[in-house]
Amino acid sequence: MASSIGDPSKVKYRIQSTTSGTKKFKKTKEGASVEDKKDETKDDEGSITDDIRNADFYHGLIPKTDAEALLKKEGDFVLRKTEHNTGVIVLCISVRVDAEKVKHFVINTDAAKNYFIDVAHKETTVSNLINFYKTTKNPLSAASGAKLRKAVERPPWAINHDAIFIMKKLGQGAFGEVYLAEYVSEKGREKVAVKTMKGEASRDARNKFLKEARMMRKYDHKNVVRILGVAVHEHPLMIAMECCEGGAMSSYLKKNGKTMPMKEKNRFVAEAAEGLSYLEKQQCIHRDIAARNCLLSGKNNTVKISDFGMSDDKAILHDDTLEKVPVKWLAPETLQDRIYSLKSDVWAFGVLVWEIYSNGAEPYPGLSRLQTRAKIVLTDYRMKMPDDTPAEITKIVTQSWDKVPDKRPAISAVLPDLKKLADK
Ligand SMILES: Nc1ncnc2c1ncn2[C@@H]1O[C@H](COP(=O)(O)OP(=O)(O)OP(=O)(O)O)[C@@H](O)[C@H]1O
């Protein structure tokens, strides 16, 4: 708990109501008084009382997809918060009905603050309501036949906001700020990076934000940023991940590229390829491979692939939105037909390699996004690698920019050569 940690210079978040009824967060000194802590409870959305907040089976704002994955057997259930109608957060019980189906039941309250799913049975607390259905084995609704058998506890990746102490801002993400923080767990305290999501975000944005965490949870590799967990009990939602103090590779290249030894550039390429080759084996289409999404970690500035906000594990993805897309990193088939695949990641890897040997310059210098698109699609235009680029690299980049996706090499196929070059 926060009060057991003795450094008052650290700050943590607490939730504060505004007069408009929306929630915002403010930083508080650690060790908030008992009065403050009471406020914190009262201000939380959906009138979550302490019996619920501390229950192992209460999963906060965990998305439906994550909840469903936790419910393995018939009768397994969790309690969570969800957005019922736009902007209205309600408590809900998700229960596995059979191998295919999970049902979600909203917990209603009446004017006298009684809780119920079916008006036929009301209780004064949510725990009493859950106990009633668990002990009587009455279905939550006659039509569903859904019965509560076993409460499923929070998974190890669900962490408490209380365990996260914000230290300073590291950067700006698409959904909110990214902070350097200290994460305190049974294992001790460690520095982490925390991506936050603004409290007022829509359900859609929330799902996108947490999808990134879901993707990252599957991976475990030294060249891929590791996730520690998500905090979804209150706002702001947070994703805690391994901290890469060296920041984005793009910034590093802009600052140090001109004086960087060629050996270091070759190593950056090999390490990025190692991370990507691992993702390729996991069938993960990253969709946003670029120097800005490679972070640098530790004394040696080890490259770690990050930002899984757009990634997917489908073999081929057709995305009609093409909204805010990084045009200069996109393959011709993506620009033309909006098709993403492991081979469009290989194309983007080629652009990343160009960035590394071009000291972090913006790809297709002097061309706008529209001009770039037109030149690639209509004239098969390709960038030239800088003159001092090793010949092996230029060859691989040329292959990665083949117009035909199947003719581009798999990253795993070029990895041995890239590693050999880095070790020279
Ligand atoms: N694990 C981390 N360690 C250190 N810094 C990080 C980490 N993750 C993110 N940052 C910093 O925060 C910035 C924004 O993060 P990131 O790009 O992942 O956010 P995002 O929400 O995916 O935004 P966008 O989609 O616009 O790129 C990064 O450029 C980097 O400076």
XYZ file of C-alpha atoms and ligand atoms in Angstrom:
455
model
C 0.000 0.000 0.000
C 1.039 3.580 -0.579
C 1.383 4.426 3.096
C 4.039 1.758 3.644
C 6.410 3.409 1.192
C 8.408 6.116 2.759
C 9.469 8.564 0.081
C 7.191 11.638 0.280
C 8.679 13.151 -2.858
C 6.943 10.510 -4.942
C 3.457 11.242 -6.153
C 0.593 8.964 -6.982
C -2.698 9.627 -8.635
C -6.019 9.969 -7.032
C -9.331 10.543 -8.677
C -11.196 13.760 -8.182
C -14.749 14.633 -9.173
C -15.385 17.840 -11.045
C -18.540 19.878 -10.737
C -19.604 18.732 -14.201
C -19.656 15.190 -12.901
C -16.758 14.068 -15.082
C -13.644 12.664 -13.447
C -10.179 14.068 -13.613
C -7.072 13.040 -11.763
C -4.631 15.028 -9.773
C -1.328 14.196 -8.209
C -1.235 13.819 -4.437
C 1.680 13.481 -2.075
C 2.178 9.924 -0.972
C 0.638 8.924 2.368
C -2.676 10.714 1.853
C -4.650 11.210 5.063
C -7.538 8.946 6.060
C -9.929 11.708 5.035
C -8.373 11.817 1.580
C -8.632 8.075 1.253
C -12.339 8.219 2.106
C -12.813 10.797 -0.631
C -11.006 8.592 -3.051
C -13.466 5.767 -2.419
C -16.509 8.013 -2.575
C -15.386 9.584 -5.839
C -14.910 6.335 -7.704
C -17.339 5.617 -10.500
C -20.253 3.243 -10.130
C -20.466 3.579 -6.308
C -17.949 0.817 -5.764
C -17.947 0.070 -2.056
C -14.922 -1.356 -0.217
C -16.363 -4.879 -0.083
C -16.214 -4.866 -3.870
C -13.065 -2.822 -4.448
C -10.994 -5.274 -2.418
C -12.636 -8.448 -3.681
C -10.264 -10.710 -5.631
C -12.891 -11.280 -8.280
C -13.470 -7.552 -8.947
C -11.576 -6.715 -12.151
C -12.315 -2.991 -12.591
C -12.554 -1.741 -16.174
C -11.111 -4.903 -17.727
C -12.481 -5.177 -21.301
C -14.986 -7.851 -22.255
C -12.415 -9.741 -24.383
C -9.988 -10.018 -21.463
C -12.782 -11.027 -19.050
C -14.037 -13.729 -21.411
C -10.532 -15.197 -21.748
C -10.349 -15.651 -17.963
C -13.600 -17.619 -17.756
C -12.624 -21.193 -18.605
C -15.344 -23.388 -17.087
C -19.109 -23.184 -16.929
C -20.116 -21.023 -13.960
C -16.756 -19.163 -13.757
C -17.515 -15.492 -13.187
C -15.936 -12.073 -12.610
C -17.296 -8.739 -11.464
C -16.202 -5.775 -13.563
C -17.138 -2.232 -14.589
C -18.371 -1.496 -18.061
C -19.848 1.371 -20.041
C -23.554 0.633 -20.345
C -24.814 3.552 -22.382
C -22.290 6.072 -23.602
C -20.650 7.611 -20.592
C -22.525 5.619 -17.949
C -20.277 3.229 -16.059
C -22.066 0.305 -14.426
C -21.089 -2.824 -12.534
C -21.572 -6.068 -14.367
C -21.139 -9.797 -13.784
C -19.605 -11.789 -16.659
C -20.267 -15.522 -16.411
C -19.417 -18.474 -18.659
C -22.635 -20.225 -19.643
C -21.089 -22.941 -21.823
C -17.987 -23.589 -23.943
C -19.032 -21.003 -26.543
C -20.894 -18.401 -24.577
C -20.167 -15.820 -21.901
C -23.068 -13.649 -20.706
C -22.810 -10.232 -19.134
C -25.373 -9.026 -16.580
C -25.646 -5.410 -15.491
C -26.146 -4.862 -11.753
C -28.946 -2.321 -11.283
C -29.713 -0.132 -8.277
C -33.095 1.207 -7.169
C -33.867 4.523 -5.464
C -33.334 2.908 -2.047
C -29.817 1.786 -3.144
C -30.682 -1.883 -3.328
C -28.779 -3.945 -5.883
C -30.443 -6.362 -8.292
C -30.118 -8.174 -11.592
C -33.697 -9.348 -11.709
C -36.221 -7.171 -9.806
C -37.502 -10.345 -8.142
C -34.471 -10.397 -5.854
C -32.742 -7.382 -4.313
C -29.895 -7.113 -1.816
C -28.367 -4.211 0.110
C -24.803 -4.889 -1.106
C -23.261 -6.261 -4.279
C -21.416 -8.980 -2.332
C -24.688 -10.126 -0.779
C -26.235 -10.240 -4.240
C -23.376 -12.358 -5.586
C -23.486 -14.635 -2.520
C -27.199 -15.131 -2.994
C -26.761 -16.397 -6.570
C -23.696 -18.446 -5.644
C -25.282 -20.267 -2.718
C -28.788 -20.773 -4.119
C -27.506 -21.671 -7.633
C -30.465 -19.695 -8.990
C -29.801 -18.614 -12.604
C -29.145 -14.883 -13.086
C -32.008 -14.925 -15.569
C -34.335 -17.763 -16.427
C -33.692 -17.403 -20.157
C -29.880 -17.587 -19.900
C -29.625 -20.349 -17.316
C -26.356 -18.634 -16.247
C -25.285 -19.776 -12.781
C -22.477 -18.466 -10.575
C -20.140 -21.252 -9.480
C -16.550 -20.030 -9.127
C -15.327 -16.471 -8.739
C -12.211 -15.982 -10.866
C -9.482 -13.927 -9.234
C -7.609 -11.065 -10.820
C -4.797 -12.347 -13.048
C -1.175 -11.559 -12.146
C -1.075 -8.843 -14.810
C -3.821 -6.830 -13.052
C -1.992 -4.368 -10.840
C -3.215 -1.778 -8.355
C -2.894 1.948 -8.909
C -1.601 2.147 -5.340
C 1.507 0.233 -6.393
C 2.475 2.838 -9.003
C 4.307 6.025 -8.061
C 4.632 8.546 -10.842
C 7.993 10.301 -11.036
C 8.221 12.341 -14.259
C 6.782 12.652 -17.738
C 8.656 10.743 -20.444
C 6.572 11.473 -23.493
C 3.171 11.897 -25.030
C 1.198 8.876 -26.241
C -1.856 8.789 -28.466
C -4.210 8.295 -25.486
C -2.437 10.204 -22.738
C 0.933 10.908 -21.161
C 3.697 8.356 -20.664
C 5.501 8.605 -17.300
C 8.538 7.224 -15.582
C 7.267 5.585 -12.388
C 8.225 3.248 -9.603
C 6.268 0.024 -9.385
C 6.222 -1.646 -5.984
C 5.428 -5.350 -5.862
C 6.333 -8.383 -3.760
C 9.534 -8.544 -5.782
C 10.574 -5.068 -4.599
C 10.527 -1.764 -6.408
C 11.479 -1.191 -9.984
C 11.479 1.656 -12.471
C 8.778 1.305 -15.088
C 7.252 3.330 -17.896
C 3.546 3.915 -17.483
C 1.256 4.705 -20.375
C -1.897 6.409 -19.169
C -5.288 6.884 -20.723
C -7.331 9.999 -20.119
C -10.386 9.328 -17.939
C -12.920 10.780 -20.347
C -11.991 8.423 -23.198
C -14.692 6.508 -25.034
C -15.249 2.781 -24.711
C -13.743 2.328 -28.151
C -10.574 4.194 -27.219
C -10.360 2.263 -23.945
C -10.578 -1.050 -25.796
C -7.881 0.038 -28.249
C -5.644 1.122 -25.376
C -6.044 -2.189 -23.556
C -5.694 -4.211 -26.741
C -2.100 -3.027 -26.882
C -1.584 -4.504 -23.401
C -3.261 -7.759 -24.459
C -0.917 -8.097 -27.437
C 2.170 -7.249 -25.370
C 1.287 -9.855 -22.723
C 1.880 -12.614 -25.268
C 5.489 -11.712 -25.932
C 8.666 -12.334 -24.060
C 11.869 -11.385 -25.850
C 14.926 -9.277 -25.053
C 14.286 -7.034 -28.078
C 10.587 -6.471 -27.426
C 9.392 -4.123 -24.664
C 7.950 -6.199 -21.822
C 4.677 -5.404 -20.133
C 4.383 -5.689 -16.353
C 0.667 -5.260 -16.065
C -2.355 -3.026 -16.386
C -4.130 -0.982 -13.730
C -7.803 -0.800 -14.586
C -9.483 -0.264 -11.219
C -9.700 3.472 -11.532
C -8.836 6.314 -13.877
C -6.486 6.975 -15.451
C -6.106 3.466 -16.870
C -2.433 2.533 -16.930
C -0.173 0.106 -18.741
C 3.071 -0.496 -16.852
C 5.969 -1.702 -18.936
C 9.695 -2.089 -18.849
C 11.341 1.318 -18.905
C 13.687 2.130 -21.738
C 15.615 5.103 -20.356
C 17.349 5.768 -23.667
C 14.020 6.880 -25.196
C 13.004 6.577 -28.838
C 15.667 5.478 -31.348
C 14.535 8.242 -33.729
C 15.548 10.957 -31.229
C 18.821 9.197 -30.467
C 19.695 8.993 -34.172
C 18.893 12.666 -34.742
C 21.155 13.647 -31.863
C 24.011 11.149 -32.211
C 23.670 9.642 -35.694
C 26.437 11.691 -37.330
C 29.020 10.598 -34.758
C 27.769 7.039 -34.210
C 30.243 4.319 -35.199
C 29.018 2.177 -38.107
C 29.286 -0.845 -35.805
C 26.609 0.624 -33.519
C 24.277 1.272 -36.448
C 24.775 -2.317 -37.611
C 23.942 -3.496 -34.081
C 20.749 -1.389 -34.005
C 19.666 -3.084 -37.248
C 20.491 -6.596 -35.984
C 18.708 -6.082 -32.657
C 15.599 -4.613 -34.278
C 15.625 -7.586 -36.674
C 15.923 -10.001 -33.769
C 12.846 -8.510 -32.085
C 10.954 -8.492 -35.369
C 11.963 -12.036 -36.232
C 10.546 -13.138 -32.854
C 7.281 -11.274 -33.567
C 7.188 -12.839 -37.028
C 7.385 -16.317 -35.424
C 4.469 -15.318 -33.174
C 2.545 -14.275 -36.296
C 2.306 -10.719 -34.956
C 1.794 -8.016 -37.566
C 3.113 -4.928 -35.821
C 1.913 -2.405 -38.419
C 3.931 0.520 -37.066
C 7.591 -0.474 -37.328
C 9.655 2.734 -37.391
C 12.605 4.248 -35.523
C 10.175 6.251 -33.352
C 8.728 2.954 -32.112
C 12.037 1.335 -31.243
C 13.147 2.234 -27.726
C 16.645 2.071 -26.270
C 17.327 0.383 -22.968
C 20.188 -0.057 -20.521
C 23.846 0.965 -20.637
C 24.287 -0.484 -24.126
C 21.151 1.084 -25.599
C 19.628 -2.287 -26.458
C 16.923 -1.907 -29.095
C 13.407 -2.920 -28.044
C 10.391 -2.925 -30.334
C 7.501 -1.052 -28.729
C 4.124 0.485 -29.455
C 1.798 -2.418 -30.196
C -1.158 -0.032 -30.483
C -1.841 -1.076 -34.077
C -0.603 -4.657 -33.968
C -2.637 -7.771 -34.661
C -2.168 -11.509 -34.820
C -4.257 -12.196 -37.894
C -2.289 -13.544 -40.903
C -3.510 -10.785 -43.213
C -5.380 -7.743 -42.155
C -7.615 -5.526 -44.220
C -8.037 -2.161 -42.561
C -10.432 0.209 -44.250
C -9.856 3.107 -41.951
C -6.258 4.019 -42.910
C -6.663 6.818 -40.429
C -3.622 8.737 -39.226
C -1.419 6.116 -40.846
C 2.346 6.531 -41.130
C 2.305 6.753 -44.947
C 6.085 6.911 -45.333
C 6.505 3.476 -43.701
C 3.722 1.758 -45.667
C 4.141 -0.878 -48.368
C 2.521 -0.338 -51.805
C -0.187 -2.961 -51.139
C -1.110 -1.150 -47.918
C -1.193 2.233 -49.642
C -3.288 0.861 -52.463
C -5.434 -1.905 -51.029
C -5.044 -1.372 -47.269
C -3.582 -4.820 -46.808
C -1.259 -5.471 -43.888
C 0.750 -8.673 -43.471
C 4.053 -9.860 -42.018
C 5.505 -8.799 -45.361
C 4.277 -5.199 -44.982
C 6.223 -5.196 -41.689
C 9.278 -6.318 -43.689
C 8.821 -3.261 -45.953
C 8.613 -1.000 -42.881
C 11.754 -2.682 -41.511
C 13.515 -1.537 -44.700
C 12.425 2.055 -43.979
C 13.623 1.699 -40.370
C 17.031 0.548 -41.646
C 17.108 3.577 -43.970
C 16.396 5.801 -40.917
C 19.285 4.226 -39.006
C 21.886 4.889 -41.728
C 20.358 8.327 -42.485
C 20.880 9.523 -38.883
C 17.175 9.731 -38.089
C 16.184 11.843 -41.108
C 12.558 11.762 -42.194
C 12.106 9.190 -44.981
C 11.478 10.472 -48.525
C 13.107 13.855 -47.753
C 11.323 16.777 -49.330
C 8.243 14.768 -50.267
C 4.843 15.198 -48.634
C 2.849 12.132 -47.566
C 0.667 12.439 -50.652
C 3.648 12.811 -52.992
C 5.313 9.794 -51.361
C 2.206 7.688 -51.857
C 1.916 8.699 -55.510
C 5.605 8.069 -56.258
C 5.618 4.612 -54.643
C 2.340 3.417 -56.110
C 2.524 4.989 -59.563
C 6.239 5.107 -60.374
C 7.713 2.343 -58.174
C 9.983 4.964 -56.650
C 12.418 3.723 -53.955
C 14.722 5.714 -51.687
C 18.490 5.459 -52.112
C 20.513 4.252 -49.134
C 23.279 6.659 -47.949
C 26.647 6.012 -49.671
C 28.401 4.622 -46.595
C 25.770 1.939 -45.957
C 27.342 -1.558 -45.877
C 26.634 -3.421 -49.126
C 24.964 -6.363 -47.283
C 22.480 -3.926 -45.766
C 21.664 -2.211 -49.056
C 20.969 -5.637 -50.593
C 18.546 -6.604 -47.816
C 16.774 -3.243 -47.922
C 16.336 -3.541 -51.698
C 14.774 -7.000 -51.216
C 12.473 -5.705 -48.438
C 11.163 -3.073 -50.842
C 10.138 -5.549 -53.525
C 6.769 -4.595 -54.968
C 5.584 -8.205 -54.585
C 5.116 -8.989 -50.871
C 5.983 -12.691 -51.285
C 9.337 -11.811 -52.829
C 10.374 -9.878 -49.718
C 12.478 -12.044 -47.393
C 11.219 -13.119 -43.984
C 13.097 -11.249 -41.249
C 14.186 -14.611 -39.824
C 15.853 -15.389 -43.176
C 18.023 -12.243 -43.176
C 18.720 -12.236 -39.439
C 21.864 -14.443 -39.538
C 23.549 -12.103 -42.059
C 22.587 -9.026 -40.059
C 23.969 -10.557 -36.860
C 27.190 -11.532 -38.619
C 27.626 -7.969 -39.832
C 26.970 -6.565 -36.349
C 29.583 -8.908 -34.836
C 32.326 -7.937 -37.333
N 8.679 1.721 -22.247
C 9.056 2.995 -22.381
N 10.179 3.447 -21.815
C 10.567 4.742 -21.965
N 9.886 5.664 -22.657
C 8.747 5.278 -23.240
C 8.269 3.934 -23.135
N 7.113 3.841 -23.846
C 6.890 5.052 -24.348
N 7.863 5.935 -23.994
C 7.947 7.355 -24.372
O 6.643 7.876 -24.610
C 6.502 8.286 -25.983
C 5.109 7.912 -26.483
O 4.933 6.511 -26.407
P 4.243 5.693 -27.592
O 4.723 6.215 -28.902
O 4.433 4.244 -27.307
O 2.741 6.111 -27.344
P 1.500 5.824 -28.254
O 0.302 5.969 -27.401
O 1.697 4.524 -28.931
O 1.569 7.018 -29.272
P 1.611 6.985 -30.867
O 0.622 5.930 -31.290
O 1.229 8.383 -31.234
O 3.035 6.613 -31.232
C 7.652 7.561 -26.716
O 8.049 8.251 -27.853
C 8.730 7.527 -25.659
O 9.399 8.763 -25.611
